[in-house]
Short mmCIF file of C-alpha atoms and ligand atoms in Angstrom, two decimals:
data_model
loop_
_atom_site.label_atom_id
_atom_site.label_comp_id
_atom_site.label_asym_id
_atom_site.label_seq_id
_atom_site.Cartn_x
_atom_site.Cartn_y
_atom_site.Cartn_z
CA MET A 20 111.14 134.85 230.66
CA GLY A 21 109.87 137.51 233.09
CA GLU A 22 108.60 139.59 230.19
CA ARG A 23 106.42 136.86 228.84
CA ILE A 24 104.79 135.50 232.05
CA THR A 25 101.28 136.89 232.53
CA GLY A 26 98.12 135.98 234.41
CA HIS A 27 97.24 133.70 231.49
CA THR A 28 100.50 131.74 231.37
CA GLU A 29 99.91 128.01 231.79
CA LEU A 30 102.20 125.78 233.84
CA ILE A 31 103.80 122.56 232.62
CA GLY A 32 105.73 120.58 235.22
CA LEU A 33 108.49 118.03 235.41
CA ILE A 34 108.29 115.80 238.49
CA ALA A 35 111.18 113.57 239.55
CA TYR A 36 113.89 113.18 242.17
CA PRO A 37 116.68 114.09 241.64
CA ILE A 38 115.83 116.51 238.84
CA ARG A 39 117.84 119.74 239.12
CA HIS A 40 120.33 118.50 236.47
CA SER A 41 117.63 118.15 233.79
CA SER A 42 117.93 119.94 230.44
CA SER A 43 114.15 119.65 229.79
CA PRO A 44 113.19 123.04 231.33
CA ALA A 45 115.72 124.85 229.12
CA MET A 46 114.55 122.91 226.05
CA HIS A 47 110.81 123.48 226.51
CA ASN A 48 111.06 127.12 227.63
CA GLU A 49 113.31 127.93 224.66
CA ALA A 50 110.74 126.35 222.33
CA PHE A 51 107.84 128.27 223.97
CA ALA A 52 109.75 131.53 223.58
CA LYS A 53 110.67 130.77 219.96
CA LEU A 54 107.03 130.03 219.03
CA GLY A 55 105.53 132.75 221.30
CA LEU A 56 103.49 130.19 223.28
CA ASP A 57 102.14 131.23 226.67
CA TYR A 58 103.46 128.37 228.83
CA ALA A 59 106.16 128.04 231.48
CA TYR A 60 107.94 124.73 232.19
CA LEU A 61 109.29 124.16 235.72
CA ALA A 62 110.97 121.22 237.46
CA PHE A 63 109.74 120.04 240.88
CA GLU A 64 111.50 117.67 243.25
CA VAL A 65 108.78 115.06 243.75
CA ASP A 66 109.30 111.45 244.84
CA ASN A 67 106.86 108.59 245.42
CA ASP A 68 105.93 109.95 248.90
CA THR A 69 104.62 113.24 247.52
CA LEU A 70 103.46 112.04 244.10
CA GLU A 71 99.77 111.51 244.86
CA ASP A 72 99.42 114.97 246.44
CA THR A 73 101.26 116.50 243.47
CA ILE A 74 98.85 114.94 240.97
CA LYS A 75 95.89 116.12 243.09
CA GLY A 76 97.46 119.58 243.04
CA PHE A 77 97.84 119.48 239.25
CA ARG A 78 94.13 118.63 238.97
CA ALA A 79 93.10 121.35 241.42
CA MET A 80 95.25 124.00 239.71
CA LYS A 81 94.25 122.88 236.18
CA VAL A 82 97.91 122.49 235.25
CA ARG A 83 98.14 121.68 231.51
CA GLY A 84 100.50 118.76 231.97
CA SER A 85 103.77 117.41 233.22
CA ASN A 86 106.72 115.30 232.32
CA VAL A 87 107.54 112.50 234.75
CA SER A 88 110.87 110.85 235.42
CA MET A 89 112.25 108.41 238.00
CA PRO A 90 111.20 107.35 240.59
CA ASN A 91 107.66 108.29 239.50
CA LYS A 92 107.50 107.00 235.94
CA THR A 93 106.45 103.47 236.86
CA VAL A 94 103.89 104.32 239.57
CA VAL A 95 102.16 107.55 238.47
CA HIS A 96 99.59 105.69 236.32
CA LYS A 97 97.73 104.82 239.57
CA TYR A 98 96.70 108.45 239.96
CA LEU A 99 95.68 109.10 236.32
CA ASP A 100 92.37 108.58 234.50
CA LYS A 101 93.81 106.68 231.53
CA VAL A 102 97.07 105.74 229.79
CA SER A 103 98.05 105.29 226.13
CA GLU A 104 98.58 101.81 224.67
CA ALA A 105 102.37 102.30 224.57
CA ALA A 106 102.43 103.51 228.20
CA GLU A 107 100.37 100.51 229.28
CA LEU A 108 102.68 98.08 227.46
CA CYS A 109 105.80 99.81 228.81
CA GLY A 110 104.43 100.02 232.35
CA ALA A 111 105.67 103.62 232.45
CA VAL A 112 104.43 107.18 231.90
CA ASN A 113 106.74 110.09 231.11
CA THR A 114 104.11 112.64 230.03
CA ILE A 115 100.77 113.59 231.60
CA VAL A 116 98.28 115.72 229.70
CA ASN A 117 95.33 117.36 231.45
CA ASP A 118 92.37 117.76 229.08
CA ASN A 119 89.67 119.59 231.02
CA GLY A 120 90.26 117.56 234.16
CA VAL A 121 90.93 114.20 232.44
CA LEU A 122 94.55 113.16 233.07
CA THR A 123 96.08 110.87 230.43
CA GLY A 124 99.51 109.25 230.73
CA HIS A 125 101.74 108.80 227.69
CA ILE A 126 105.25 107.51 227.09
CA THR A 127 107.26 109.44 224.50
CA ASP A 128 110.71 107.79 224.86
CA GLY A 129 110.00 105.18 222.19
CA VAL A 130 108.40 107.71 219.83
CA GLY A 131 111.42 109.91 220.44
CA TYR A 132 113.80 107.17 219.35
CA MET A 133 111.73 106.30 216.25
CA GLU A 134 111.42 109.99 215.24
CA ALA A 135 115.16 110.49 215.73
CA LEU A 136 115.81 107.60 213.32
CA LYS A 137 113.53 109.24 210.72
CA ASP A 138 115.27 112.57 211.23
CA ALA A 139 118.62 110.86 210.61
CA GLY A 140 117.24 109.35 207.37
CA ILE A 141 117.05 105.80 208.78
CA ASP A 142 113.98 103.72 207.83
CA VAL A 143 113.54 100.61 210.01
CA ILE A 144 109.93 99.79 209.14
CA GLY A 145 109.55 96.20 207.89
CA LYS A 146 113.16 95.42 208.86
CA LYS A 147 114.99 93.52 211.61
CA MET A 148 116.44 95.16 214.72
CA THR A 149 118.78 93.65 217.28
CA ILE A 150 118.73 95.55 220.57
CA VAL A 151 120.40 95.13 223.94
CA GLY A 152 118.42 96.22 226.98
CA ALA A 153 115.38 95.52 229.13
CA GLY A 154 115.13 98.65 231.29
CA GLY A 155 113.00 101.76 230.84
CA ALA A 156 114.64 103.12 227.67
CA ALA A 157 114.92 99.71 226.02
CA THR A 158 111.33 98.66 226.74
CA ALA A 159 109.96 101.94 225.35
CA ILE A 160 111.98 101.52 222.13
CA GLU A 161 111.10 97.84 221.71
CA ILE A 162 107.36 98.44 222.21
CA GLN A 163 107.24 101.50 219.94
CA ALA A 164 109.33 99.85 217.22
CA ALA A 165 106.91 96.89 217.25
CA LEU A 166 103.83 99.16 217.21
CA ASP A 167 105.31 101.21 214.34
CA GLY A 168 105.97 98.17 212.11
CA VAL A 169 109.51 96.91 212.65
CA ALA A 170 109.22 93.30 211.37
CA GLU A 171 111.47 91.46 213.81
CA ILE A 172 113.24 92.35 217.06
CA SER A 173 115.94 90.25 218.71
CA ILE A 174 116.38 91.41 222.29
CA PHE A 175 119.46 90.58 224.36
CA ASN A 176 119.95 91.25 228.06
CA LYS A 177 122.05 90.11 230.98
CA LYS A 178 120.34 87.60 233.24
CA ASP A 179 119.86 90.28 235.89
CA GLN A 180 116.75 91.73 237.56
CA PHE A 181 115.63 93.21 234.20
CA TYR A 182 115.47 89.87 232.36
CA ALA A 183 111.91 89.02 233.50
CA ARG A 184 110.75 92.39 232.22
CA ALA A 185 112.16 91.55 228.78
CA GLU A 186 110.28 88.23 228.87
CA GLN A 187 107.06 90.17 229.43
CA THR A 188 107.95 92.66 226.66
CA VAL A 189 108.53 89.82 224.18
CA LYS A 190 105.20 88.23 225.18
CA ASP A 191 103.33 91.54 224.77
CA ILE A 192 104.92 92.27 221.39
CA ASN A 193 104.17 88.79 220.04
CA GLU A 194 100.57 88.82 221.33
CA ARG A 195 99.64 92.43 220.55
CA THR A 196 101.57 93.42 217.41
CA LYS A 197 102.58 91.91 214.04
CA CYS A 198 106.27 92.07 215.00
CA LYS A 199 108.15 88.88 215.91
CA ALA A 200 110.20 89.31 219.09
CA THR A 201 112.71 86.89 220.62
CA LEU A 202 114.77 87.17 223.81
CA TYR A 203 118.34 85.93 224.28
CA ASP A 204 120.90 85.97 227.07
CA LEU A 205 123.59 88.59 226.41
CA ALA A 206 126.16 86.06 227.66
CA ASP A 207 125.59 84.10 224.41
CA LEU A 208 127.92 86.15 222.23
CA ASP A 209 127.80 83.66 219.31
CA LYS A 210 124.04 84.19 219.15
CA LEU A 211 124.48 87.96 219.40
CA LYS A 212 126.86 87.90 216.43
CA GLU A 213 124.45 85.72 214.45
CA GLU A 214 121.44 87.98 215.14
CA ILE A 215 123.36 91.16 214.31
CA ALA A 216 124.57 89.57 211.05
CA ASP A 217 121.10 89.62 209.44
CA SER A 218 119.82 92.79 211.16
CA TYR A 219 119.44 96.16 209.49
CA ILE A 220 120.08 98.00 212.76
CA PHE A 221 121.80 97.29 216.07
CA THR A 222 120.95 99.35 219.15
CA ASN A 223 122.43 99.67 222.60
CA ALA A 224 119.63 100.63 225.00
CA THR A 225 121.53 100.08 228.26
CA GLY A 226 123.82 102.35 230.27
CA MET A 227 126.86 100.50 228.85
CA GLY A 228 129.23 103.18 227.56
CA MET A 229 128.33 105.88 230.07
CA LYS A 230 129.70 106.35 233.59
CA PRO A 231 130.55 104.11 235.44
CA LEU A 232 130.87 101.93 232.29
CA GLU A 233 132.35 104.69 230.09
CA GLY A 234 134.80 103.39 227.47
CA GLN A 235 133.31 99.86 227.64
CA THR A 236 131.13 97.77 225.33
CA TYR A 237 129.91 94.16 225.39
CA ILE A 238 130.76 93.84 221.67
CA PRO A 239 134.09 91.98 221.87
CA ASP A 240 135.51 92.98 218.48
CA PRO A 241 134.67 94.76 215.19
CA SER A 242 133.92 91.46 213.40
CA PHE A 243 130.42 91.67 214.98
CA LEU A 244 129.71 94.72 212.79
CA ARG A 245 129.73 95.44 209.04
CA PRO A 246 129.78 98.70 207.06
CA ASP A 247 126.11 98.57 205.95
CA LEU A 248 124.83 97.98 209.53
CA ILE A 249 123.24 100.97 211.28
CA VAL A 250 124.45 101.26 214.89
CA THR A 251 122.65 103.46 217.44
CA ASP A 252 123.09 104.13 221.13
CA VAL A 253 120.68 105.65 223.68
CA VAL A 254 123.61 107.05 225.63
CA TYR A 255 124.36 110.72 224.90
CA SER A 256 126.99 111.42 227.52
CA PRO A 257 129.58 110.83 226.16
CA ARG A 258 128.28 111.65 222.67
CA GLU A 259 130.47 108.91 221.22
CA THR A 260 130.44 105.67 223.25
CA ALA A 261 133.01 102.90 222.77
CA LEU A 262 130.36 101.07 220.69
CA LEU A 263 129.79 104.03 218.36
CA LYS A 264 133.55 104.59 218.03
CA MET A 265 134.04 100.97 216.97
CA ALA A 266 131.06 101.20 214.57
CA LYS A 267 132.43 104.36 212.94
CA GLU A 268 135.81 102.69 212.46
CA VAL A 269 134.05 99.80 210.70
CA GLY A 270 132.23 102.33 208.47
CA CYS A 271 128.70 102.01 209.94
CA LYS A 272 126.21 104.87 209.96
CA THR A 273 125.69 105.76 213.64
CA MET A 274 123.31 107.76 215.84
CA ASN A 275 123.83 108.67 219.51
CA GLY A 276 121.12 109.26 222.16
CA LEU A 277 120.78 113.02 221.67
CA GLY A 278 118.15 112.60 218.95
CA MET A 279 116.00 110.40 221.19
CA MET A 280 116.31 112.96 223.98
CA LEU A 281 115.28 115.82 221.67
CA PHE A 282 112.40 113.99 219.98
CA GLN A 283 110.92 112.53 223.20
CA GLY A 284 110.73 116.16 224.34
CA ALA A 285 109.23 117.20 221.00
CA ALA A 286 106.55 114.50 221.26
CA ALA A 287 105.64 115.69 224.78
CA PHE A 288 105.67 119.32 223.55
CA LYS A 289 103.17 118.39 220.83
CA LEU A 290 100.92 116.67 223.40
CA PHE A 291 101.02 119.73 225.70
CA THR A 292 100.67 122.48 223.06
CA GLY A 293 99.40 120.87 219.85
CA LYS A 294 102.40 122.48 218.10
CA ASP A 295 105.56 121.05 216.56
CA MET A 296 108.72 121.86 218.47
CA PRO A 297 111.06 123.97 216.27
CA ILE A 298 113.53 121.09 215.87
CA GLU A 299 116.22 122.77 213.79
CA HIS A 300 116.28 125.76 216.16
CA MET A 301 116.53 123.42 219.18
CA LYS A 302 119.41 121.50 217.59
CA GLU A 303 121.30 124.74 217.12
CA VAL A 304 120.58 126.11 220.62
CA LEU A 305 121.31 122.82 222.40
CA ASP A 306 124.27 122.01 220.10
CA ILE A 307 122.76 118.67 219.14
CA LYS A 308 124.69 116.64 216.55
CA TYR A 309 124.28 112.91 216.11
P1 NAD B 28 117.40 101.03 233.55
O1 NAD B 28 118.07 101.05 234.87
O2 NAD B 28 115.91 100.99 233.48
O3 NAD B 28 117.95 99.75 232.70
C1 NAD B 28 119.31 99.39 232.73
C2 NAD B 28 119.62 98.39 231.61
O4 NAD B 28 121.04 98.27 231.52
C3 NAD B 28 119.09 96.97 231.84
O5 NAD B 28 118.75 96.41 230.58
C4 NAD B 28 120.32 96.27 232.43
O6 NAD B 28 120.28 94.86 232.25
C5 NAD B 28 121.41 96.89 231.60
N1 NAD B 28 122.73 96.79 232.19
C6 NAD B 28 123.15 97.27 233.39
N2 NAD B 28 124.46 97.00 233.57
C7 NAD B 28 124.87 96.35 232.46
C8 NAD B 28 126.11 95.79 232.04
N3 NAD B 28 127.19 95.87 232.81
N4 NAD B 28 126.17 95.19 230.83
C9 NAD B 28 125.08 95.10 230.04
N5 NAD B 28 123.87 95.61 230.38
C10 NAD B 28 123.78 96.21 231.58
O7 NAD B 28 117.96 102.28 232.77
P2 NAD B 28 117.28 103.12 231.59
O8 NAD B 28 116.44 104.19 232.17
O9 NAD B 28 116.68 102.19 230.60
O10 NAD B 28 118.56 103.83 230.96
C11 NAD B 28 119.51 103.12 230.20
C12 NAD B 28 120.36 104.11 229.44
O11 NAD B 28 119.54 104.83 228.53
C13 NAD B 28 121.07 105.14 230.31
O12 NAD B 28 122.36 105.32 229.79
C14 NAD B 28 120.26 106.39 230.09
O13 NAD B 28 121.03 107.56 230.20
C15 NAD B 28 119.83 106.21 228.66
N6 NAD B 28 118.57 106.92 228.31
C16 NAD B 28 118.62 107.74 227.25
C17 NAD B 28 117.47 108.41 226.87
C18 NAD B 28 117.52 109.34 225.69
O14 NAD B 28 116.58 110.13 225.52
N7 NAD B 28 118.53 109.26 224.86
C19 NAD B 28 116.27 108.23 227.57
C20 NAD B 28 116.26 107.36 228.66
C21 NAD B 28 117.44 106.71 229.03
#
């Protein structure tokens, strides 16, 4: 990288805490190098206490943009000039773009999921999705799927602290899009089976299947699935969750969370640079298979 940094190189940040484990710097810098773009992407340990000063600093230094992760995703909008419709509906921002001093917040997680489906040859537009989850990843997918034209979404979640958020998501989708959304308690497994039965796609958008819940799924047995059902998971570590293993055994087409991770980065990359991320190259370099 040393060879390509000059006085003209523009900075793109990633602000979160903790953040040193992130694969985003490697992904974006590899893509800049591949395309010969004069940017550098660096991670900064920033939490809510230092967030406002960081955003002021970005403005003062004319930084091109930044990705944002927890704990800043849900509060950074306060310091921006505007947010996209999806970011407003999700109540979260994962990408900030600085256009001549105007800071706009976007959320690319949902776009990332929808683009990953397309890349895997899966067309959900006009169809029914059943999805489990009401947290950050789930809300972004549900909102984007509704905005993009998925006809019907049945959302299931535990009656935990996330349930009220799902109630708001369902309200927003029904009021602001043409999609019909309904919320159910995940404890009602008969209902879950019934909703999956006439869905085109079933998605896990919770941490079920990754540590500390690795090897587990809330789907009690393979009779909930059928060979022509598409089954996807936002989890990418492990690459094959207990849900995806069961789905493969039934004969379902499956997709893990690596595609969403890659394409949410690609969507941010496009916002920062105006260029398409070299997807096939990134898949090879990052060993992405889904
Ligand atoms: P979050 O904390 O915002 O939400 C957690 C969700 O999990 C809630 O819906 C909660 O009700 C549910 N949950 C927790 N324990 C559960 C249990 N025992 N049974 C059923 N549901 C349970 O988390 P998040 O940021 O939305 O992340 C969720 C998962 O998505 C994580 O595994 C994360 O790694 C993954 N993720 C993947 C990508 C990607 O690009 N592929 C992006 C973001 C998050």
